Amino acid sequence: MSAAATGYRATATMPLLAEVRRQASRRRTQLALGFMALLPVIILLAFEFGGDGDDDNGGGAFASLVDLATSGGLNFALFSIFVSAGFLLVVVVALFCGDTVASEASWGSLRYLLAVPVPRARLLGVKLIVALGYSLLALLTLAGTALLIGTLRYGWHPLGSTVAAEIPAGEGVVRLLAILGYLAVVLLVVAGLAFLLSVLTDAALGAVGGAVLLWILSGILDQITALGSIRDFLPTHYSDAWLGLLSTPMQTDDVVKGAISAVCYATIFWSLAFYRFTRKDITS
Amino acid sequence: MAGSVALVLIAALVGWAALPERHSWTAVDQRLTVLSGPSGTEPIDLDTRLYLPSGDGDVPAVLLGHGFGGSKESVSDDAESLADRGYAVLTWTARGFGRSGGEIHLDSPDYEVKDAQRLLDWLATQPRVRTDADGDPRVGVVGGSYGGALALLLAAQDPRVDAIVPLITWNDLGKAFFPQSANGVTAPGVFKKNWAGLFFGSGSGPLGAGGGPSPLTGGAGEAPVAPVANPACGRFAADVCAAYLKMATTGIPDAATTALLQRSSPAPVLNKIKAPTLLIQGAVDTLFPLSEADANAKGIAATGTPVRVAWFTGGHDGGSGPQTDQDRTKFLTAQWLDHYVKKDGATPATSFTYSRVAGFSALDRGLVTNGYSDPTYPGLTGTGRAEVTVSGDAQQIANPPNGNPGALSSLPGVGGQLSSLLGSVAGDLAGQHAEFDSAPVTDAIEVVGAPTVRLRAASPTGSATLFVKLYDVDPNGTATLSGGLIAPVRLTGLPTDVSAAQPVTVTLPAIVRRIDAGHTVRVTVATSDQAFLTPPDPATYTVAVEPAVSLPTAAGTPIANPQVVWRYVLLGVLAVVVAGLVVVLAVRHRRLRRHEAPTVDEYAETPLVVRGLRKAYGDGFVAVERVDFTVERGQVVGLLGPNGAGKTTTLRVLMGLTMPTEGDALVFGHRLEPGSPVLSRVGALVEGPGFLPHLTGLQNLHAYWQATGRPAADARFDEALEIAGLGDSVHRKTKNYSHGMRQRLAIAQAMLGLPELLVLDEPTDGLDPPQIAEMRRVLKRYATDGRAVLVSSHLLAEVEQTCTHAVVVNKGRIVADGPVDDIVGDSPSVQLEVSDVPAAELVLAGLNVRSVTPEGASGLIVDMNGTPRTEVVASLVRAGVGVDRVVPRRRLEDAFLALVGDNSRGSGDR
């Protein structure tokens, strides 16, 4: 007699699609994705109805991203990404990755999934893949909506930047994708941290908030130049390196270093999460 | 936990960064008195510092000179890095600066250069310094600006020098301060008053104020040894001072001044330089532009001496440049010295390297440059040429009196403000300049070298001072003046009518710039510039520019950026991560394979066997001491015990949520572990329901079943829903459910797929009496088809009425185990209802019973202690006591209390 019930296969439990639907049915998923689509509209309206501002917000050569935002769809998308990259995307990624396990624990449904039984590593793996998928979807939704409405309103023009010559629209799309790709890689750190906290705690808010908090802490430490080369090891240190992709030719040195940093951090966090979750007693 | 990990990491990093550096050298400060001057007998006191690498072998030496206004301190960083490379480095404060004695003679061969010769003598006497011959040290000379010219002049004057690396220095001081960009015009050019003033100022103040943050010119001055004698001259020698005062007044050098400047210039003595020379010059340098290094390179190379030229994005205006440039020039310097001085390493190539601004660094807002290399030095004319046609009519422009207001092109002395210079501080004033624009260029032009334009000018006075500039204008109209560099021309013998003017070729300063496609080239001719001394009298000139503008180009090979190594690191990291993942998965797979084995065949048909189960938590609390029991097919087993007896912990182990400390649980002979496939034959409700609050009851059941990955047909949703009995509420969201509704839905969920073993924790919690009765029937029926049910409860009646078997747990141990009837049948008490309670008590006292307890008005509870019931009744009747009822007490409660005692404290309180 086989060990399992008829029809049960460990590799068939918790199908990806089931988890996708499970998360899609949640209000927070719908709200987060909806906001990602709404934000560019809000920005567009702000540009339409706002008065002319003339303040340099301290971004130096990059402050001009604001001035260029209305020069075309690509620039509008770039601006939308620029203003979201620092905090909003971090929160959204932390939400998707930090909430996924902790919320099941707090509802009590986690123990029933494990008693199905969904193997623990598989449960984490599926949860992680789906959370990352939703994070990526959020990023693409933001960029896609911004590109769409920006193009409809301001037209299809080359990607302008004051740090380099205008980039032809076709190549501009490639640059935009490269920027999104790098942002996605950097946000892996947030995803890793939030996911680890999600495994460690039963409180979803704690996992999401904790990840955002630590990210902010790292950002603050990065502002302290007295820390010298230590700052290179902070997970946020290279988070702005994607701006280098706007120059011609692209400056990829910091991008590469940032990717190394992000991959290392994410690997460590996820390894810890899997190590812990496959060994601990589920007490929720 | 993650927070503490982060804190530990940060603490470790801080500690690592705070560790003291270890030097591989020692430095000794020393005041050396050497004999110098034209006669070679004037003693001069020099403030020196000798860096010696650790160890005791002999080492080659480097003489390291500082920039104007600096001191030995301002080159300490460079000296340390050279000492780290194994050179004895001698730095000194040149005469007239800092704590050294004497006056400033502007790198005069009789003074500063001779001082340096005496230092070479001294180096040769040092025991650690390698010598080529007696009194001839193995030495290279390195220096920037003032120190660079000294290196050139010293190498020309002293054959003992083995190699030199002059940085951002001059070829001809006269041409540097009186630049004349018109070809074929020998008359001195326009006085560069701003830079000259800064130079003079930094040598005349008692504190020798530094010229900015550039390490080549700057550095904190130190108090001079002697007080300043002449306030007008500071520490300048009288002849230098007089020459400056004269040329700054008139703007035209007289013969004596020209001779003095010539004496301080390497230009006339270049043919004497036999030491291999590496010339490093900055492209953002309005003081000593690239043309100075070009002249030096040509002059030295003419005699066959090896020369290499490198340009970087920096200079007296641009500072030390971006990190990539600093790395490159440092590498070139080390390579040059290693080969020609240390005699170590292959012969350096004579290729030409330069860098071009690629953009801003996103992280530190600095500039980023890309390096390029060409196999040979092309000079300022490039390896190719691009012709651009500019248009525009002859225009009239006015010379403002005394050059005020004047146009702005550069900010001498600010230093290091690369980004602002490459942006545009430049501003031309209306009426004072003429513009000649090209059409947008169709292809990007990589300008490397000095562009040339042909200029025609007319002046009512016959002479004109003009400034020619080349702007790169982007499609938005923003004009950028590369490096702030402009070409001053002073023309004489001009006609009054521009149509009669002969075109003069003007060589613009050499630049490195990419003019992108779509940009236009603008040639601007202006009458004034704040950096230069212009004629005091107002005048109106007419200027025209010939259409052809020639731009030298070079197609350098991009230098592999050393940062590229990080790309391989990234690939390596990714490979390691992927490999690690594969290994972990493989190990896990193998372990799972091996793990499927532990089955006990004799229990293959037994739904549940718990053997010697013990669970102790990390904090020492023992939730389950030792539990053994068996659930057979067809049984409904009640797990009975007070709160905290260990029931729930046992059930958690059965669900694979908790690892037992000892013992195990076997389901159909398979040992239970987290994720054991056999769990799929167990349905469970433990510690209350767990549902997704935003889904309806039915959606929750479907979501749960989807997670099992099993065919939907196997779920038997209809049967489960019938058991739940929720009616239409099954379509409401579970967050709106009552406690009982959730409980029923949870039981239905546990029964999905009709698992062979059903484990229910307090199933009747929250149910009303009819539902409880219904649940009893369901459970009894459920166990009939060879399935089994394990129910935990603290409600005794519940277990008594529902279960076939019971396991009584107390304080983590089994206290009774068996069929309910057996456990209950042991009950020794009888309840009597009698007509006369006191009389009955008297009678019973005479019998062999253990206790008699009154209950109610006519009731007595008698613990029979083995006395037959018939005997008790007979005795009572004989004594005349009426017996209304005799009820054997078959209540589990008694059994329960008898087994666990009346101690209501649970194991949690132990």
Short mmCIF file of N, CA and C in Angstrom, two decimals, chain B residues 280-326:
data_model
loop_
_atom_site.label_atom_id
_atom_site.label_comp_id
_atom_site.label_asym_id
_atom_site.label_seq_id
_atom_site.Cartn_x
_atom_site.Cartn_y
_atom_site.Cartn_z
N ILE B 280 51.82 63.59 -18.25
CA ILE B 280 50.39 63.46 -17.94
C ILE B 280 49.81 64.87 -17.86
N GLN B 281 48.81 65.12 -18.68
CA GLN B 281 48.27 66.48 -18.75
C GLN B 281 46.75 66.43 -18.64
N GLY B 282 46.18 67.48 -18.10
CA GLY B 282 44.74 67.52 -17.88
C GLY B 282 44.00 68.22 -19.00
N ALA B 283 42.83 67.69 -19.32
CA ALA B 283 42.02 68.27 -20.39
C ALA B 283 41.11 69.38 -19.86
N VAL B 284 41.04 69.54 -18.56
CA VAL B 284 40.24 70.63 -17.99
C VAL B 284 41.22 71.54 -17.26
N ASP B 285 41.99 72.27 -18.02
CA ASP B 285 43.08 73.03 -17.46
C ASP B 285 43.27 74.29 -18.30
N THR B 286 42.80 75.41 -17.81
CA THR B 286 42.95 76.64 -18.58
C THR B 286 44.31 77.29 -18.31
N LEU B 287 45.04 76.77 -17.30
CA LEU B 287 46.35 77.34 -17.01
C LEU B 287 47.41 76.73 -17.93
N PHE B 288 47.61 75.42 -17.82
CA PHE B 288 48.55 74.73 -18.68
C PHE B 288 47.79 73.72 -19.52
N PRO B 289 47.25 74.16 -20.66
CA PRO B 289 46.40 73.24 -21.45
C PRO B 289 47.21 72.13 -22.10
N LEU B 290 46.50 71.27 -22.81
CA LEU B 290 47.12 70.08 -23.40
C LEU B 290 48.26 70.45 -24.35
N SER B 291 48.20 71.66 -24.93
CA SER B 291 49.24 72.04 -25.88
C SER B 291 50.61 72.12 -25.20
N GLU B 292 50.67 72.42 -23.92
CA GLU B 292 51.95 72.49 -23.21
C GLU B 292 52.61 71.11 -23.20
N ALA B 293 51.83 70.08 -22.85
CA ALA B 293 52.38 68.72 -22.83
C ALA B 293 52.75 68.28 -24.23
N ASP B 294 51.96 68.74 -25.20
CA ASP B 294 52.23 68.38 -26.59
C ASP B 294 53.60 68.91 -27.01
N ALA B 295 53.87 70.18 -26.65
CA ALA B 295 55.15 70.77 -27.01
C ALA B 295 56.29 70.03 -26.30
N ASN B 296 56.10 69.70 -25.04
CA ASN B 296 57.11 68.95 -24.31
C ASN B 296 57.36 67.60 -24.96
N ALA B 297 56.28 66.91 -25.30
CA ALA B 297 56.41 65.58 -25.87
C ALA B 297 57.19 65.64 -27.17
N LYS B 298 56.87 66.61 -28.02
CA LYS B 298 57.54 66.72 -29.31
C LYS B 298 59.03 67.03 -29.12
N GLY B 299 59.30 67.96 -28.18
CA GLY B 299 60.69 68.38 -27.97
C GLY B 299 61.54 67.25 -27.43
N ILE B 300 61.01 66.47 -26.51
CA ILE B 300 61.81 65.40 -25.90
C ILE B 300 61.96 64.25 -26.89
N ALA B 301 60.85 63.91 -27.58
CA ALA B 301 60.89 62.77 -28.49
C ALA B 301 61.82 63.04 -29.67
N ALA B 302 62.07 64.33 -29.99
CA ALA B 302 62.90 64.67 -31.14
C ALA B 302 64.30 64.08 -31.03
N THR B 303 64.79 63.91 -29.80
CA THR B 303 66.14 63.37 -29.64
C THR B 303 66.12 61.87 -29.42
N GLY B 304 64.95 61.23 -29.56
CA GLY B 304 64.89 59.77 -29.46
C GLY B 304 64.63 59.27 -28.05
N THR B 305 64.43 60.18 -27.12
CA THR B 305 64.11 59.75 -25.76
C THR B 305 62.68 59.19 -25.71
N PRO B 306 62.48 58.04 -25.05
CA PRO B 306 61.11 57.51 -24.97
C PRO B 306 60.17 58.48 -24.27
N VAL B 307 59.04 58.73 -24.92
CA VAL B 307 58.04 59.63 -24.34
C VAL B 307 56.69 58.98 -24.44
N ARG B 308 55.94 59.10 -23.41
CA ARG B 308 54.57 58.64 -23.44
C ARG B 308 53.67 59.76 -22.96
N VAL B 309 52.50 59.89 -23.57
CA VAL B 309 51.59 60.97 -23.20
C VAL B 309 50.26 60.38 -22.74
N ALA B 310 49.75 60.94 -21.66
CA ALA B 310 48.42 60.54 -21.20
C ALA B 310 47.64 61.79 -20.84
N TRP B 311 46.39 61.81 -21.22
CA TRP B 311 45.52 62.92 -20.84
C TRP B 311 44.47 62.39 -19.87
N PHE B 312 44.09 63.23 -18.96
CA PHE B 312 42.98 62.83 -18.07
C PHE B 312 42.00 63.99 -17.94
N THR B 313 40.82 63.68 -17.45
CA THR B 313 39.77 64.69 -17.32
C THR B 313 39.93 65.40 -15.99
N GLY B 314 40.78 66.41 -16.00
CA GLY B 314 41.05 67.14 -14.77
C GLY B 314 42.11 68.18 -15.10
N GLY B 315 42.80 68.64 -14.09
CA GLY B 315 43.84 69.64 -14.33
C GLY B 315 43.72 70.76 -13.32
N HIS B 316 44.29 71.91 -13.63
CA HIS B 316 44.23 73.02 -12.67
C HIS B 316 42.80 73.48 -12.43
N ASP B 317 41.93 73.33 -13.43
CA ASP B 317 40.52 73.66 -13.21
C ASP B 317 39.74 72.45 -12.73
N GLY B 318 40.07 71.31 -13.30
CA GLY B 318 39.23 70.12 -13.06
C GLY B 318 39.63 69.29 -11.88
N GLY B 319 40.76 69.60 -11.23
CA GLY B 319 41.16 68.80 -10.08
C GLY B 319 41.75 67.46 -10.50
N SER B 320 41.76 66.54 -9.56
CA SER B 320 42.46 65.28 -9.83
C SER B 320 41.63 64.32 -10.66
N GLY B 321 40.40 64.70 -10.97
CA GLY B 321 39.64 63.90 -11.93
C GLY B 321 38.90 62.74 -11.29
N PRO B 322 38.09 62.06 -12.10
CA PRO B 322 37.32 60.93 -11.59
C PRO B 322 38.24 59.77 -11.20
N GLN B 323 37.71 58.88 -10.42
CA GLN B 323 38.49 57.77 -9.90
C GLN B 323 39.13 56.94 -11.01
N THR B 324 38.39 56.69 -12.08
CA THR B 324 38.95 55.86 -13.15
C THR B 324 40.19 56.51 -13.73
N ASP B 325 40.17 57.85 -13.86
CA ASP B 325 41.33 58.56 -14.38
C ASP B 325 42.48 58.50 -13.40
N GLN B 326 42.17 58.69 -12.13
CA GLN B 326 43.24 58.64 -11.13
C GLN B 326 43.89 57.26 -11.13
#
